[in-house]
Tab-separated table of C-alpha atoms in Angstrom:
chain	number	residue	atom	x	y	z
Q	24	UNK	CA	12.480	18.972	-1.392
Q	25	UNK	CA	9.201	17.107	-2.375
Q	26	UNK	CA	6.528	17.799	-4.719
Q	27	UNK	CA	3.506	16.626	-6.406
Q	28	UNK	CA	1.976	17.849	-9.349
Q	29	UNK	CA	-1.636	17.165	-10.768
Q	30	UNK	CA	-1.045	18.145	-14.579
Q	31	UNK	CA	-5.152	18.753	-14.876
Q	32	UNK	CA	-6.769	21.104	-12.435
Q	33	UNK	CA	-10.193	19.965	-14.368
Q	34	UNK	CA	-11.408	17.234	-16.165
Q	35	UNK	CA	-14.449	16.751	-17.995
Q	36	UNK	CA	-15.968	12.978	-19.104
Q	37	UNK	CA	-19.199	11.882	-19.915
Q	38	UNK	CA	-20.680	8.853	-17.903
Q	39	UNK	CA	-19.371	5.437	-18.331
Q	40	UNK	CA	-16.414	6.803	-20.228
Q	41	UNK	CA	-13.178	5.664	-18.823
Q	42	UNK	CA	-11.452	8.028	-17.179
Q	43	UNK	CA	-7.662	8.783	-15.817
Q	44	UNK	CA	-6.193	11.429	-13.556
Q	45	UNK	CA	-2.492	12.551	-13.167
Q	46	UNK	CA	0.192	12.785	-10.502
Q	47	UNK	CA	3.642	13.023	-10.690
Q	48	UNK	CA	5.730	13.419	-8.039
Q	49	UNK	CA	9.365	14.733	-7.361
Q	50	UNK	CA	11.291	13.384	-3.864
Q	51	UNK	CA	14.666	12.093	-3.251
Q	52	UNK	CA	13.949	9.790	-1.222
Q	53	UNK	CA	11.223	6.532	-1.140
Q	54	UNK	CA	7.833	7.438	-0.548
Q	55	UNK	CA	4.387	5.981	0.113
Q	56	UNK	CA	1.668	7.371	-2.568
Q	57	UNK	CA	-2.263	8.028	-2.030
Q	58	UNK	CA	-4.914	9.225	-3.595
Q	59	UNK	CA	-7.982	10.784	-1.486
Q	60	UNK	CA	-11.206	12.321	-3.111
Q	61	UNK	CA	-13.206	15.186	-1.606
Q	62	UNK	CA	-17.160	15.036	-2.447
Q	63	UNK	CA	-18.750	18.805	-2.186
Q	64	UNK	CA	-18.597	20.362	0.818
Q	65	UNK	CA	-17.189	17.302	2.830
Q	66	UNK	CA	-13.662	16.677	4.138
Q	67	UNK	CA	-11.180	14.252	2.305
Q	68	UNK	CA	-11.511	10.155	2.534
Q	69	UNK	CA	-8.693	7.613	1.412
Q	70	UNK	CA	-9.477	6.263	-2.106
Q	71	UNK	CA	-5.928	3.803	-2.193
Q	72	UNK	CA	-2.891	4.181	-1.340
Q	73	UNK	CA	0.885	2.685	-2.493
Q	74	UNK	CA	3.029	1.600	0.267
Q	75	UNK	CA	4.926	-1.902	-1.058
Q	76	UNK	CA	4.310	-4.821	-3.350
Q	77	UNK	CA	2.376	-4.803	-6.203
Q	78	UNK	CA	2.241	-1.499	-8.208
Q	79	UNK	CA	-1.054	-2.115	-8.702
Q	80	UNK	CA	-3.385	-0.634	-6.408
Q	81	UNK	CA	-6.946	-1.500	-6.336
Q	82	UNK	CA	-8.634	1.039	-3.814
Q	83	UNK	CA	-12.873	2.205	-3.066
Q	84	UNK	CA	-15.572	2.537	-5.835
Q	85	UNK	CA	-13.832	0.696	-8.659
Q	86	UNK	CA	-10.373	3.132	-8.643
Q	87	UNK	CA	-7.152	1.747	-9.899
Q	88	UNK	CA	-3.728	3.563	-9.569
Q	89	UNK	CA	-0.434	2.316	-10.787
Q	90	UNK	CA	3.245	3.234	-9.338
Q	91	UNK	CA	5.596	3.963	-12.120
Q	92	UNK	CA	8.885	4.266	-10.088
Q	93	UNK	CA	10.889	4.986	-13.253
Q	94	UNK	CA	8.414	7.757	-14.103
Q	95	UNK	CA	7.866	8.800	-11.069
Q	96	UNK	CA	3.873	8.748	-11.575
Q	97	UNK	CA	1.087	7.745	-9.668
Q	98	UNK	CA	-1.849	7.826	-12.468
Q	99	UNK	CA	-5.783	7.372	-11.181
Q	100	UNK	CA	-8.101	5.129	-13.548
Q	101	UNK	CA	-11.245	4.200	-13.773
Q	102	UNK	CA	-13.098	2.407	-16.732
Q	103	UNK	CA	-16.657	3.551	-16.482
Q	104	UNK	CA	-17.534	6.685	-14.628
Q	105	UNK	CA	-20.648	7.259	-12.924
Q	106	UNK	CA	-22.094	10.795	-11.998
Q	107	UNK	CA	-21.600	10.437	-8.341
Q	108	UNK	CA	-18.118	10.201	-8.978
Q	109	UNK	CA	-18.059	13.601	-9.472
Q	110	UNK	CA	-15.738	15.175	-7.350
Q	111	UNK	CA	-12.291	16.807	-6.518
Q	112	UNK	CA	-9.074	14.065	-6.334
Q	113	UNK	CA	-5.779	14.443	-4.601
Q	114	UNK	CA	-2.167	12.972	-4.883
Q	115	UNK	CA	-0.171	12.444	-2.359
Q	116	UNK	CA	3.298	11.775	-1.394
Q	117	UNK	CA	4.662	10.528	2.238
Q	118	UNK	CA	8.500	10.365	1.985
Q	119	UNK	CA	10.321	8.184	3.852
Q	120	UNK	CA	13.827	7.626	5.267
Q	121	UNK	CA	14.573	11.462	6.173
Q	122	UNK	CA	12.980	13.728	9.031
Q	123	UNK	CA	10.094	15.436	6.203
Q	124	UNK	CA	7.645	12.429	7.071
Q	125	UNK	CA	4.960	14.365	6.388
Q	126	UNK	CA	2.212	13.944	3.566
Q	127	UNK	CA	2.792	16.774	0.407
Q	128	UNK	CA	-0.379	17.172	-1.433
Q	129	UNK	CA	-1.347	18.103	-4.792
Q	130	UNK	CA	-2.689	21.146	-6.035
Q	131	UNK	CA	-6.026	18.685	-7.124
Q	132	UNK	CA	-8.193	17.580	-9.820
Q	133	UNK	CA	-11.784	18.192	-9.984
Q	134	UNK	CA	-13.252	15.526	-12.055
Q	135	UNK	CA	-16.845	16.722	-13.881
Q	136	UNK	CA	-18.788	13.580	-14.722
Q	137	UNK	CA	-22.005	15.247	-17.159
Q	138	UNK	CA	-24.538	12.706	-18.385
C	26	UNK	CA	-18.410	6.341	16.757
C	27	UNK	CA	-18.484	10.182	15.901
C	28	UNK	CA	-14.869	9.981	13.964
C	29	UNK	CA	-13.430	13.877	13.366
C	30	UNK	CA	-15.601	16.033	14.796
C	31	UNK	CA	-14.804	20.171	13.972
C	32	UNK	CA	-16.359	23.128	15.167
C	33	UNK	CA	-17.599	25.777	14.075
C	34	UNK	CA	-19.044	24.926	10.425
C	35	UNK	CA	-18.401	28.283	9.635
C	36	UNK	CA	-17.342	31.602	10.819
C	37	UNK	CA	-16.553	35.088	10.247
C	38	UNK	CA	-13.917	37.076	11.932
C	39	UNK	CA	-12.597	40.876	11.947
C	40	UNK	CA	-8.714	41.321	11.359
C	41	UNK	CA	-7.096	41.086	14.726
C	42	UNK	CA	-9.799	38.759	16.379
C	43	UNK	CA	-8.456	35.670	18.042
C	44	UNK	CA	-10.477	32.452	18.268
C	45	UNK	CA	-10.187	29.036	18.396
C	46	UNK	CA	-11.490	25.709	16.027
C	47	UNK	CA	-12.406	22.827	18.038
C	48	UNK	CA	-11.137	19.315	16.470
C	49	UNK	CA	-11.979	16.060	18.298
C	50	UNK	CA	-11.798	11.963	17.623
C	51	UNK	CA	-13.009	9.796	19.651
C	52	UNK	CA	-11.002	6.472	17.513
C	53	UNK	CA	-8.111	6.883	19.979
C	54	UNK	CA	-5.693	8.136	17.145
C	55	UNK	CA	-1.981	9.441	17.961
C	56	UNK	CA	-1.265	11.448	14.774
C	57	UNK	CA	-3.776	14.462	14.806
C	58	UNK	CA	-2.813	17.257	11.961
C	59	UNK	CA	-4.342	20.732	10.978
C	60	UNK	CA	-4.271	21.506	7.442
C	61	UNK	CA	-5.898	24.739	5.549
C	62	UNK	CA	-7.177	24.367	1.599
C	63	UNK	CA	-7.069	27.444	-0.488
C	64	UNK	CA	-8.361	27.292	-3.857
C	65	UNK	CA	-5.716	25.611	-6.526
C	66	UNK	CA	-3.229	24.649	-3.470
C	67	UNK	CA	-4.302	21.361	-2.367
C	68	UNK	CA	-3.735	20.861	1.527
C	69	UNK	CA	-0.915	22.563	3.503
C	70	UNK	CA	-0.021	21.326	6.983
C	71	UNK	CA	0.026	24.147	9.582
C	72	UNK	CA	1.018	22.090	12.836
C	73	UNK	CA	0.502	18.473	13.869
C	74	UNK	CA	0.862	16.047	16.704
C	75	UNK	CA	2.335	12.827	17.254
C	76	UNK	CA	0.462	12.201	20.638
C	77	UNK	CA	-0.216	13.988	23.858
C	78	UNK	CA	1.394	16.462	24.660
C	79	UNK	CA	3.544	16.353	21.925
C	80	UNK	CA	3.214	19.309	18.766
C	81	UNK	CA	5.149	20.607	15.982
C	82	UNK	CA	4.880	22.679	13.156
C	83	UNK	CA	4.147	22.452	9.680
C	84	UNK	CA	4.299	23.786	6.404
C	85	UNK	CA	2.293	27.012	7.338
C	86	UNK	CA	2.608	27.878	11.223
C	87	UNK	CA	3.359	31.433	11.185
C	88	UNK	CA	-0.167	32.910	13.029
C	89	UNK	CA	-1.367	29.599	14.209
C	90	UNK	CA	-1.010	27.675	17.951
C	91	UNK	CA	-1.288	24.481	19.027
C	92	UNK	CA	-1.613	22.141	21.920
C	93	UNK	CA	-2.607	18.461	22.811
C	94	UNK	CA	-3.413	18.222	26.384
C	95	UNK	CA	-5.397	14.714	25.453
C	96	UNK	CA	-5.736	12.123	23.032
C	97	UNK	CA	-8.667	13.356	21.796
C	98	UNK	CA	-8.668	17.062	21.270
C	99	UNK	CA	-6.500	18.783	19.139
C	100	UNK	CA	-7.619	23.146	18.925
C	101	UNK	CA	-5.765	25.286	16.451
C	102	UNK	CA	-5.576	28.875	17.595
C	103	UNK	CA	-5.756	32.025	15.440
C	104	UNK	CA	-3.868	34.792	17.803
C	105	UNK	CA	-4.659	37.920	15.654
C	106	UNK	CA	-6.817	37.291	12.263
C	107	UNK	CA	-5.704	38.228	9.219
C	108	UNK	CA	-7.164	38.392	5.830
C	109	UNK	CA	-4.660	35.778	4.366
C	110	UNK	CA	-5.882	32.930	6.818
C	111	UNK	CA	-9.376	33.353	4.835
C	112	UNK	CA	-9.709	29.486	4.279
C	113	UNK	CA	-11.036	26.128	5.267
C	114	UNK	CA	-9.390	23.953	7.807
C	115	UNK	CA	-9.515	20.753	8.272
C	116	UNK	CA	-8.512	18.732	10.829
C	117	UNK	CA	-7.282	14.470	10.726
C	118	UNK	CA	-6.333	12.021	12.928
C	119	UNK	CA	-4.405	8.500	11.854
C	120	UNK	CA	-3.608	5.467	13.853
C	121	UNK	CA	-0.021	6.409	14.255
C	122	UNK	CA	1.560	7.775	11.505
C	123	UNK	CA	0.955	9.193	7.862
C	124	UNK	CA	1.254	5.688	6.075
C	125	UNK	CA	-1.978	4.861	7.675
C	126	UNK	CA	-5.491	6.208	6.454
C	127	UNK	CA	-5.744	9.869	7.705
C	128	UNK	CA	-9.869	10.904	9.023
C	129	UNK	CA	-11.018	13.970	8.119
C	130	UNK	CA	-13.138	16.291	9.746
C	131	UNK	CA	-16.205	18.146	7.662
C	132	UNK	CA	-14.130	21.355	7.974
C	133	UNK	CA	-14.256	24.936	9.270
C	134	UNK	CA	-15.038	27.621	6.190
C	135	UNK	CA	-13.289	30.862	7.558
C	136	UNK	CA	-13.319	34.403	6.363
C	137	UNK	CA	-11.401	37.067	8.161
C	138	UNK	CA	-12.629	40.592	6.985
């Protein structure tokens, strides 16, 4: 079975502090890997997501992520935070190759930006 | 373009109501999923759909129906509330499968009392 798990249910920064969120994930086979945020009181939107090349991933308002296969991670960064970035982030696994091609989220991470 | 439209905003049931929440996209999508959010839980898939006429269930079904009679509307049905379905659902459409960007609708907030 798959899982992901988001270490930090909450994480506190102050504004234009870098920041970087957690996600490790367990599957046995490939998957794809996203990250979506949810602003208050609105449904989720795509941030970036993983699906080949580059581990790199350069996604919406100046996110980063970075696909560790050995680790098994799929960290969030940003360098410089802004208040409006305030917010609740989810992981998220897609695995491939078997019949559970569905997407597993994360528990999420709620992300307090204070000035 | 609308994108995932859900209704009701909000509602409040008795234990043992029925109802249903609306979900419709008007982006001509094939995957269209329900999911509910409890606090601390992230998103669990209660029953999606690969295209008309085509369902199947998720993570969470038990208490929860289905059907896609068009490409566009996608209604999750509550047969007999209970407290434990006390949530918010949200409904998403994708192209054509999970590896593309999934659209969310704003959500239903639901308390069954």
């Amino acid at each position: 079975a798959q899982s992901v798990t988001q270490l930090d249910s909450q994480v506190p920064v102050f504004e234009e502090a870098p920041v970087e969120l957690r996600c490790n994930y367990s599957s046995s086979v490939s998957v794809y890997l996203f990250w979506y945020v949810q602003y208050p009181n609105q449904g989720l939107q795509l941030l970036l997501k993983y699906l080949s090349g580059s581990t790199l991933v350069k996604g919406i308002n100046g996110f980063e992520a970075e696909f560790n296969k050995s680790q098994t991670s799929f960290h969030l960064r940003k360098p410089s935070v802004h208040i409006s970035d305030t917010a609740e982030y989810f992981c998220a696994v897609l695995p491939y190759g078997d019949s559970s091609y569905k997407l597993i989220f994360g528990s999420g991470t709620r992300l307090l930006v204070r000035p | 373009n609308a994108g995932v439209t859900q209704t009701p905003k909000f509602q409040v049931l008795k234990t043992g109501q029925s109802m249903t929440l609306q979900c419709a996209q008007d982006m001509n999508h094939e995957y269209m999923s329900w999911y509910r959010q409890d606090p601390g839980m992230g998103l669990r898939l209660i029953h999606y759909s690969v295209g008309a006429g085509i369902t199947d269930q998720g993570e969470v079904p038990n208490g929860y129906n289905v059907s896609r009679s068009t490409t566009e509307d996608f209604p999750l049905r509550l047969l007999s509330a209970a407290p434990s379905q006390t949530s918010v659902y949200f409904c998403a459409s994708s192209y054509r499968d999970y590896a593309d960007t999934q659209y969310f609708g704003p959500g239903t907030r639901l308390t069954v009392l």
